[in-house]
Amino acid sequence: MTVLGIETSCDETGLALYDRDRGLLAQRLFSQADLHAVYGGVVPELASRDHLKRLAPLTRALLAEAALTPAEVSAVAYTGGPGLLGALLVGAAFGRSLAYGWGVPALAVHHMEAHLLAPLLEDDAPEFPFLALLVSGGHSMLVDVAAVGRYRILGSTLDDAAGEAFDKGAKTLGLGYPGGPALARLAEAGDDQRFDFPRPLSGKPGYDFSFSGLKTALIVRVRDLGVDRVARDATLRADLAAGYQAAIVGSLVDRSLRAARDHKHSRLVIAGGVGANQLLRSELRNRFEADGGRVYYPRIAFCTDNGAMIALTGALRLADASEHPDIVARARWSLEELEPPPALS
Ligand code: KG4
Ligand code: ZN
C-alpha cells in the first residue's frame, strides 16, 4: 500500500511516497523561500501560483526516483489544512484530480497532525502515549497524544506563535527571511547573559505561551541602543539574538516540562519548524532526560514542512480515504476535531 503525500499549506511544495511495509520510498521538496525573501514574508498569491507550477514536474520526478508507475500508488493524501487557503486549494485540487484520474481514493490530512506524527518516520520512533510540543510558524501547542486521532490541546499561544517570534525578532535585527534559522545561527556566537529579556508567563499556572511582549521588548531594546549602532555592531546583534532566543526557548522548555510532569508523560515529542532549533532540542533533552524521560524529534528536514509527513499520515489514515470527489481545503482546523481512523479491515 503506497501513498503519495502532497504538502502545499504554505511556501514549500513537498511530495513523498510512503509504503506501509517498506517505509519512505522517495521525497521531493521545493522551497519558495527565495521567491518571498524580497517581500520579507510569504505572499499568499505568489505561493499558490508557484505550487501550481511545481506540482506536476515534482510528481513525475518523484515517481521516477521511486521507479513506480501511477498504477502502483494506492491512495493520494494531500494537506487539507490549516494553512493559506489559496495554497491549500492548489494542492487539494491537484491531489484530488490525480486520485480521480488514477482511480484511487484521496484523503485530506491535517497539517499539524502530520507534524506531530513526523517522528514516526524515524527508526527510533516514540510509542503512544506522548506529549507533543508542536512549534511552527503558525502554531505553538502542547498536545496530549493518546493515539492517532486522540488529541487534547493542553496549551497554545495567546498571541504570536514561536516561529513567528523567531521571524519577527530576526526582522528587527535586520536578518533576512525566513528568520528563525538566521537568528539561531547569529545567536550561536552571542552571550545570552548580556541582555535580560522577559520570560513570558514565567511562574504563571497553565501551559499557554505568549511571545508578543518579548517581541516588543526586543524592538524597544534595539531602539534604546540605537538602530544604527545595532546595525554596525555584529557582537551586539549576536548578544541580542542569544538573549532573545534563550527567552523563547526557556519559555517553551519550562511549559513542556511542567505539562509532562502534571500529565505523567515520560515521552516528549518536539515537532514543527521551530523543532529544528538546536538550543531547544538540547535544553529539552538535558532537562527532560535528567528526570528519566525520553525526548524524540524527527530529523531537521522533517521538522519543517515536507511531503513525507503527509504521506505517512495518509498511510496511517488510509481507512479515511474516500472515492468521493470532495476537495477539502480549510484555512482553520483544530486538531481536537480529529477522530481516530476506523480500524482497517
Ligand atoms: O513547520 P514550518 O516549516 O511551517 C509552518 O507550518 O509554519 O515552520 C516554519 C517556522 C518559521 O517560523 C521558521 O523561522 C521556524 O519554523 N524555524 C526555526 C528554525 N528553523 C525553522 N526557528 C528557530 N530555529 C530554527 N533552527
Ligand atoms: Zn508546518
GROMACS .gro file of C-alpha atoms and ligand atoms in nm:
model
  372
    1MET     CA    1   0.000   0.000   0.000
    2THR     CA    2   0.186   0.308  -0.125
    3VAL     CA    3   0.056   0.657  -0.052
    4LEU     CA    4   0.150   0.974  -0.240
    5GLY     CA    5   0.167   1.270   0.002
    6ILE     CA    6   0.130   1.630  -0.114
    7GLU     CA    7   0.209   1.933   0.106
    8THR     CA    8   0.125   2.289  -0.009
    9SER     CA    9  -0.005   2.466   0.304
   10CYS     CA   10   0.249   2.750   0.296
   11ASP     CA   11   0.568   2.811   0.100
   12GLU     CA   12   0.710   2.461   0.046
   13THR     CA   13   0.592   2.223  -0.223
   14GLY     CA   14   0.656   1.882  -0.066
   15LEU     CA   15   0.589   1.541  -0.220
   16ALA     CA   16   0.666   1.192  -0.098
   17LEU     CA   17   0.579   0.826  -0.143
   18TYR     CA   18   0.533   0.622   0.174
   19ASP     CA   19   0.468   0.250   0.180
   20ARG     CA   20   0.307   0.089   0.484
   21ASP     CA   21   0.552  -0.202   0.475
   22ARG     CA   22   0.863  -0.051   0.321
   23GLY     CA   23   0.853   0.299   0.475
   24LEU     CA   24   0.956   0.615   0.292
   25LEU     CA   25   1.036   0.540  -0.074
   26ALA     CA   26   1.118   0.885  -0.211
   27GLN     CA   27   1.060   1.252  -0.142
   28ARG     CA   28   1.094   1.588  -0.315
   29LEU     CA   29   1.083   1.938  -0.172
   30PHE     CA   30   1.084   2.275  -0.340
   31SER     CA   31   1.123   2.574  -0.109
   32GLN     CA   32   0.984   2.907  -0.226
   33ALA     CA   33   1.196   3.097   0.030
   34ASP     CA   34   1.389   3.291  -0.238
   35LEU     CA   35   1.064   3.393  -0.407
   36HIS     CA   36   0.927   3.555  -0.090
   37ALA     CA   37   1.255   3.683   0.060
   38VAL     CA   38   1.237   4.022  -0.113
   39TYR     CA   39   0.896   4.084   0.047
   40GLY     CA   40   1.012   3.987   0.397
   41GLY     CA   41   0.741   3.721   0.434
   42VAL     CA   42   0.518   3.481   0.242
   43VAL     CA   43   0.298   3.646  -0.025
   44PRO     CA   44  -0.003   3.409  -0.042
   45GLU     CA   45  -0.091   3.464  -0.410
   46LEU     CA   46   0.268   3.407  -0.522
   47ALA     CA   47   0.279   3.091  -0.310
   48SER     CA   48  -0.035   2.948  -0.476
   49ARG     CA   49   0.094   3.019  -0.826
   50ASP     CA   50   0.431   2.864  -0.759
   51HIS     CA   51   0.277   2.546  -0.611
   52LEU     CA   52   0.076   2.514  -0.930
   53LYS     CA   53   0.392   2.541  -1.139
   54ARG     CA   54   0.589   2.282  -0.939
   55LEU     CA   55   0.342   2.008  -0.857
   56ALA     CA   56   0.326   1.814  -1.186
   57PRO     CA   57   0.703   1.808  -1.260
   58LEU     CA   58   0.783   1.719  -0.897
   59THR     CA   59   0.532   1.432  -0.904
   60ARG     CA   60   0.688   1.297  -1.224
   61ALA     CA   61   1.038   1.321  -1.076
   62LEU     CA   62   0.922   1.154  -0.753
   63LEU     CA   63   0.766   0.856  -0.930
   64ALA     CA   64   1.079   0.819  -1.146
   65GLU     CA   65   1.304   0.827  -0.837
   66ALA     CA   66   1.098   0.553  -0.669
   67ALA     CA   67   1.075   0.362  -1.000
   68LEU     CA   68   0.697   0.341  -0.958
   69THR     CA   69   0.414   0.384  -1.207
   70PRO     CA   70   0.089   0.558  -1.109
   71ALA     CA   71  -0.078   0.215  -1.113
   72GLU     CA   72   0.134   0.122  -0.809
   73VAL     CA   73   0.004   0.414  -0.598
   74SER     CA   74  -0.284   0.308  -0.369
   75ALA     CA   75  -0.404   0.648  -0.242
   76VAL     CA   76  -0.329   1.020  -0.254
   77ALA     CA   77  -0.302   1.219   0.070
   78TYR     CA   78  -0.292   1.597   0.047
   79THR     CA   79  -0.277   1.869   0.315
   80GLY     CA   80  -0.637   1.980   0.373
   81GLY     CA   81  -0.546   2.250   0.631
   82PRO     CA   82  -0.479   2.451   0.831
   83GLY     CA   83  -0.278   2.691   0.616
   84LEU     CA   84  -0.303   2.954   0.341
   85LEU     CA   85  -0.633   2.887   0.168
   86GLY     CA   86  -0.514   2.950  -0.189
   87ALA     CA   87  -0.203   2.737  -0.142
   88LEU     CA   88  -0.411   2.458   0.013
   89LEU     CA   89  -0.662   2.470  -0.272
   90VAL     CA   90  -0.389   2.415  -0.530
   91GLY     CA   91  -0.254   2.103  -0.357
   92ALA     CA   92  -0.603   1.973  -0.276
   93ALA     CA   93  -0.735   2.017  -0.631
   94PHE     CA   94  -0.418   1.863  -0.777
   95GLY     CA   95  -0.420   1.567  -0.536
   96ARG     CA   96  -0.791   1.502  -0.573
   97SER     CA   97  -0.769   1.519  -0.952
   98LEU     CA   98  -0.470   1.284  -0.964
   99ALA     CA   99  -0.657   1.034  -0.745
  100TYR     CA  100  -0.962   1.063  -0.968
  101GLY     CA  101  -0.755   1.011  -1.281
  102TRP     CA  102  -0.567   0.716  -1.132
  103GLY     CA  103  -0.885   0.561  -0.992
  104VAL     CA  104  -0.763   0.558  -0.630
  105PRO     CA  105  -0.910   0.717  -0.315
  106ALA     CA  106  -0.789   1.050  -0.176
  107LEU     CA  107  -0.781   1.194   0.173
  108ALA     CA  108  -0.725   1.534   0.330
  109VAL     CA  109  -0.458   1.533   0.600
  110HIS     CA  110  -0.442   1.777   0.894
  111HIS     CA  111  -0.111   1.962   0.865
  112MET     CA  112  -0.047   1.977   1.242
  113GLU     CA  113  -0.133   1.610   1.290
  114ALA     CA  114   0.127   1.534   1.023
  115HIS     CA  115   0.389   1.746   1.209
  116LEU     CA  116   0.302   1.565   1.530
  117LEU     CA  117   0.337   1.220   1.373
  118ALA     CA  118   0.657   1.305   1.180
  119PRO     CA  119   0.884   1.140   1.443
  120LEU     CA  120   0.725   0.808   1.339
  121LEU     CA  121   0.923   0.841   1.014
  122GLU     CA  122   1.241   0.772   1.214
  123ASP     CA  123   1.380   0.434   1.322
  124ASP     CA  124   1.379   0.547   1.684
  125ALA     CA  125   1.006   0.628   1.686
  126PRO     CA  126   0.811   0.707   2.005
  127GLU     CA  127   0.534   0.479   2.124
  128PHE     CA  128   0.196   0.619   2.229
  129PRO     CA  129   0.104   0.794   2.453
  130PHE     CA  130   0.329   1.101   2.443
  131LEU     CA  131   0.329   1.474   2.499
  132ALA     CA  132   0.395   1.678   2.183
  133LEU     CA  133   0.541   2.026   2.171
  134LEU     CA  134   0.423   2.150   1.832
  135VAL     CA  135   0.602   2.468   1.736
  136SER     CA  136   0.581   2.612   1.387
  137GLY     CA  137   0.540   2.942   1.206
  138GLY     CA  138   0.165   2.947   1.266
  139HIS     CA  139   0.114   2.739   1.582
  140SER     CA  140   0.256   2.672   1.927
  141MET     CA  141   0.083   2.398   2.122
  142LEU     CA  142   0.132   2.136   2.387
  143VAL     CA  143  -0.074   1.833   2.290
  144ASP     CA  144  -0.158   1.526   2.494
  145VAL     CA  145  -0.141   1.245   2.236
  146ALA     CA  146  -0.307   0.917   2.339
  147ALA     CA  147  -0.311   0.759   1.989
  148VAL     CA  148  -0.354   0.859   1.624
  149GLY     CA  149  -0.656   1.093   1.626
  150ARG     CA  150  -0.679   1.117   2.006
  151TYR     CA  151  -0.552   1.465   2.083
  152ARG     CA  152  -0.610   1.705   2.371
  153ILE     CA  153  -0.462   2.053   2.344
  154LEU     CA  154  -0.322   2.138   2.688
  155GLY     CA  155  -0.192   2.482   2.595
  156SER     CA  156  -0.142   2.709   2.298
  157THR     CA  157  -0.017   3.057   2.225
  158LEU     CA  158  -0.215   3.357   2.341
  159ASP     CA  159  -0.069   3.574   2.064
  160ASP     CA  160   0.229   3.502   1.833
  161ALA     CA  161   0.348   3.151   1.751
  162ALA     CA  162   0.705   3.057   1.849
  163GLY     CA  163   0.818   3.058   1.484
  164GLU     CA  164   0.658   3.397   1.436
  165ALA     CA  165   0.852   3.525   1.739
  166PHE     CA  166   1.174   3.400   1.579
  167ASP     CA  167   1.082   3.552   1.242
  168LYS     CA  168   0.977   3.892   1.383
  169GLY     CA  169   1.286   3.906   1.608
  170ALA     CA  170   1.501   3.830   1.306
  171LYS     CA  171   1.337   4.114   1.114
  172THR     CA  172   1.407   4.357   1.400
  173LEU     CA  173   1.773   4.253   1.390
  174GLY     CA  174   1.788   4.308   1.014
  175LEU     CA  175   1.817   3.940   0.923
  176GLY     CA  176   1.658   3.802   0.609
  177TYR     CA  177   1.355   3.581   0.563
  178PRO     CA  178   1.295   3.312   0.684
  179GLY     CA  179   1.431   3.449   1.007
  180GLY     CA  180   1.429   3.156   1.254
  181PRO     CA  181   1.736   2.971   1.125
  182ALA     CA  182   1.923   3.302   1.068
  183LEU     CA  183   1.854   3.422   1.422
  184ALA     CA  184   1.959   3.085   1.566
  185ARG     CA  185   2.286   3.099   1.368
  186LEU     CA  186   2.361   3.453   1.486
  187ALA     CA  187   2.284   3.357   1.847
  188GLU     CA  188   2.548   3.082   1.843
  189ALA     CA  189   2.826   3.343   1.871
  190GLY     CA  190   2.638   3.558   2.123
  191ASP     CA  191   2.639   3.597   2.502
  192ASP     CA  192   2.287   3.514   2.624
  193GLN     CA  193   2.355   3.678   2.964
  194ARG     CA  194   2.431   4.028   2.837
  195PHE     CA  195   2.069   4.128   2.788
  196ASP     CA  196   1.790   4.027   3.015
  197PHE     CA  197   1.469   3.955   2.822
  198PRO     CA  198   1.138   3.886   2.998
  199ARG     CA  199   1.037   3.519   3.030
  200PRO     CA  200   0.675   3.527   2.908
  201LEU     CA  201   0.417   3.395   3.160
  202SER     CA  202   0.701   3.274   3.382
  203GLY     CA  203   0.565   3.137   3.709
  204LYS     CA  204   0.203   3.163   3.587
  205PRO     CA  205  -0.011   2.847   3.603
  206GLY     CA  206  -0.126   2.661   3.291
  207TYR     CA  207   0.051   2.563   2.972
  208ASP     CA  208  -0.018   2.855   2.737
  209PHE     CA  209   0.254   3.055   2.568
  210SER     CA  210   0.284   3.426   2.491
  211PHE     CA  211   0.554   3.583   2.278
  212SER     CA  212   0.432   3.926   2.171
  213GLY     CA  213   0.565   4.103   2.485
  214LEU     CA  214   0.906   3.954   2.419
  215LYS     CA  215   0.896   4.075   2.060
  216THR     CA  216   0.816   4.428   2.183
  217ALA     CA  217   1.097   4.407   2.441
  218LEU     CA  218   1.345   4.339   2.159
  219ILE     CA  219   1.212   4.629   1.948
  220VAL     CA  220   1.241   4.866   2.247
  221ARG     CA  221   1.595   4.739   2.327
  222VAL     CA  222   1.712   4.796   1.972
  223ARG     CA  223   1.560   5.145   1.970
  224ASP     CA  224   1.725   5.234   2.304
  225LEU     CA  225   2.063   5.107   2.187
  226GLY     CA  226   2.022   5.291   1.857
  227VAL     CA  227   1.920   5.124   1.533
  228ASP     CA  228   2.240   5.240   1.358
  229ARG     CA  229   2.463   5.112   1.636
  230VAL     CA  230   2.294   4.771   1.630
  231ALA     CA  231   2.329   4.760   1.251
  232ARG     CA  232   2.706   4.833   1.276
  233ASP     CA  233   2.797   4.616   1.577
  234ALA     CA  234   2.794   4.241   1.497
  235THR     CA  235   2.875   4.141   1.857
  236LEU     CA  236   2.586   4.346   1.988
  237ARG     CA  237   2.349   4.183   1.737
  238ALA     CA  238   2.471   3.835   1.831
  239ASP     CA  239   2.423   3.907   2.205
  240LEU     CA  240   2.072   4.038   2.143
  241ALA     CA  241   1.989   3.729   1.933
  242ALA     CA  242   2.128   3.496   2.201
  243GLY     CA  243   1.928   3.661   2.482
  244TYR     CA  244   1.610   3.667   2.274
  245GLN     CA  245   1.645   3.302   2.164
  246ALA     CA  246   1.716   3.195   2.525
  247ALA     CA  247   1.393   3.364   2.639
  248ILE     CA  248   1.180   3.188   2.372
  249VAL     CA  249   1.342   2.850   2.433
  250GLY     CA  250   1.327   2.895   2.814
  251SER     CA  251   0.954   2.954   2.797
  252LEU     CA  252   0.894   2.653   2.569
  253VAL     CA  253   1.107   2.426   2.789
  254ASP     CA  254   0.950   2.534   3.122
  255ARG     CA  255   0.595   2.484   2.997
  256SER     CA  256   0.674   2.149   2.832
  257LEU     CA  257   0.840   2.011   3.145
  258ARG     CA  258   0.550   2.123   3.362
  259ALA     CA  259   0.289   1.970   3.129
  260ALA     CA  260   0.484   1.643   3.110
  261ARG     CA  261   0.512   1.628   3.488
  262ASP     CA  262   0.147   1.716   3.556
  263HIS     CA  263   0.017   1.472   3.294
  264LYS     CA  264   0.267   1.199   3.379
  265HIS     CA  265   0.426   1.170   3.036
  266SER     CA  266   0.763   1.001   3.006
  267ARG     CA  267   0.787   1.062   2.630
  268LEU     CA  268   0.812   1.408   2.477
  269VAL     CA  269   0.799   1.476   2.105
  270ILE     CA  270   0.923   1.804   1.955
  271ALA     CA  271   0.783   1.877   1.610
  272GLY     CA  272   0.722   2.165   1.369
  273GLY     CA  273   0.971   2.409   1.214
  274VAL     CA  274   1.098   2.551   1.546
  275GLY     CA  275   1.174   2.191   1.645
  276ALA     CA  276   1.478   2.232   1.418
  277ASN     CA  277   1.624   2.473   1.676
  278GLN     CA  278   1.934   2.317   1.830
  279LEU     CA  279   1.912   2.503   2.162
  280LEU     CA  280   1.551   2.387   2.209
  281ARG     CA  281   1.648   2.027   2.128
  282SER     CA  282   1.947   2.019   2.360
  283GLU     CA  283   1.778   2.203   2.651
  284LEU     CA  284   1.476   1.973   2.642
  285ARG     CA  285   1.692   1.667   2.610
  286ASN     CA  286   1.919   1.768   2.900
  287ARG     CA  287   1.639   1.864   3.135
  288PHE     CA  288   1.374   1.604   3.049
  289GLU     CA  289   1.611   1.311   3.020
  290ALA     CA  290   1.777   1.405   3.351
  291ASP     CA  291   1.437   1.324   3.507
  292GLY     CA  292   1.425   0.983   3.338
  293GLY     CA  293   1.210   1.082   3.036
  294ARG     CA  294   1.286   1.041   2.663
  295VAL     CA  295   1.282   1.316   2.403
  296TYR     CA  296   1.205   1.239   2.037
  297TYR     CA  297   1.231   1.463   1.734
  298PRO     CA  298   1.242   1.398   1.363
  299ARG     CA  299   1.546   1.488   1.151
  300ILE     CA  300   1.559   1.862   1.068
  301ALA     CA  301   1.415   1.811   0.718
  302PHE     CA  302   1.104   1.652   0.871
  303CYS     CA  303   1.061   1.927   1.136
  304THR     CA  304   0.994   2.192   0.872
  305ASP     CA  305   0.718   2.141   0.614
  306ASN     CA  306   0.762   1.833   0.394
  307GLY     CA  307   0.566   1.578   0.193
  308ALA     CA  308   0.693   1.275   0.389
  309MET     CA  309   0.486   1.357   0.698
  310ILE     CA  310   0.173   1.396   0.482
  311ALA     CA  311   0.232   1.061   0.306
  312LEU     CA  312   0.295   0.890   0.643
  313THR     CA  313  -0.022   1.036   0.799
  314GLY     CA  314  -0.214   0.933   0.485
  315ALA     CA  315  -0.084   0.578   0.526
  316LEU     CA  316  -0.190   0.572   0.894
  317ARG     CA  317  -0.533   0.706   0.799
  318LEU     CA  318  -0.588   0.506   0.482
  319ALA     CA  319  -0.923   0.388   0.618
  320ASP     CA  320  -1.044   0.752   0.594
  321ALA     CA  321  -0.964   0.769   0.222
  322SER     CA  322  -1.265   0.834   0.006
  323GLU     CA  323  -1.371   0.786  -0.356
  324HIS     CA  324  -1.590   1.099  -0.336
  325PRO     CA  325  -1.478   1.393  -0.544
  326ASP     CA  326  -1.477   1.638  -0.248
  327ILE     CA  327  -1.188   1.882  -0.232
  328VAL     CA  328  -1.110   1.973   0.129
  329ALA     CA  329  -0.922   2.299   0.198
  330ARG     CA  330  -0.963   2.460   0.541
  331ALA     CA  331  -0.764   2.765   0.648
  332ARG     CA  332  -0.860   2.690   1.011
  333TRP     CA  333  -0.897   2.340   1.151
  334SER     CA  334  -0.849   2.237   1.516
  335LEU     CA  335  -0.658   1.920   1.600
  336GLU     CA  336  -0.927   1.838   1.853
  337GLU     CA  337  -1.186   1.793   1.573
  338LEU     CA  338  -1.000   1.485   1.454
  339GLU     CA  339  -1.104   1.132   1.540
  340PRO     CA  340  -0.908   0.809   1.532
  341PRO     CA  341  -0.924   0.632   1.194
  342PRO     CA  342  -1.161   0.335   1.184
  343ALA     CA  343  -0.977   0.002   1.212
  344LEU     CA  344  -0.860  -0.125   0.872
  345SER     CA  345  -1.028  -0.448   0.767
  346KG4     O1  346   0.659   2.398   1.036
  346KG4     P1  347   0.711   2.506   0.949
  346KG4     O2  348   0.810   2.470   0.840
  346KG4     O3  349   0.594   2.581   0.876
  346KG4     C1  350   0.471   2.606   0.937
  346KG4     O4  351   0.386   2.513   0.938
  346KG4     O5  352   0.460   2.718   0.991
  346KG4     O6  353   0.775   2.617   1.046
  346KG4     C2  354   0.837   2.731   0.998
  346KG4     C3  355   0.887   2.813   1.116
  346KG4     C4  356   0.938   2.951   1.073
  346KG4     O7  357   0.883   3.046   1.161
  346KG4     C5  358   1.088   2.938   1.089
  346KG4     O8  359   1.152   3.059   1.119
  346KG4     C6  360   1.099   2.840   1.206
  346KG4     O9  361   0.997   2.745   1.180
  346KG4     N1  362   1.231   2.774   1.213
  346KG4     C7  363   1.318   2.791   1.314
  346KG4     C8  364   1.433   2.715   1.283
  346KG4     N2  365   1.411   2.652   1.162
  346KG4     C9  366   1.285   2.690   1.122
  346KG4     N3  367   1.309   2.864   1.427
  346KG4    C10  368   1.414   2.859   1.511
  346KG4     N4  369   1.528   2.789   1.488
  346KG4    C11  370   1.543   2.717   1.375
  346KG4     N5  371   1.655   2.648   1.354
  347ZN      ZN  372   0.415   2.328   0.913
   0.00000   0.00000   0.00000
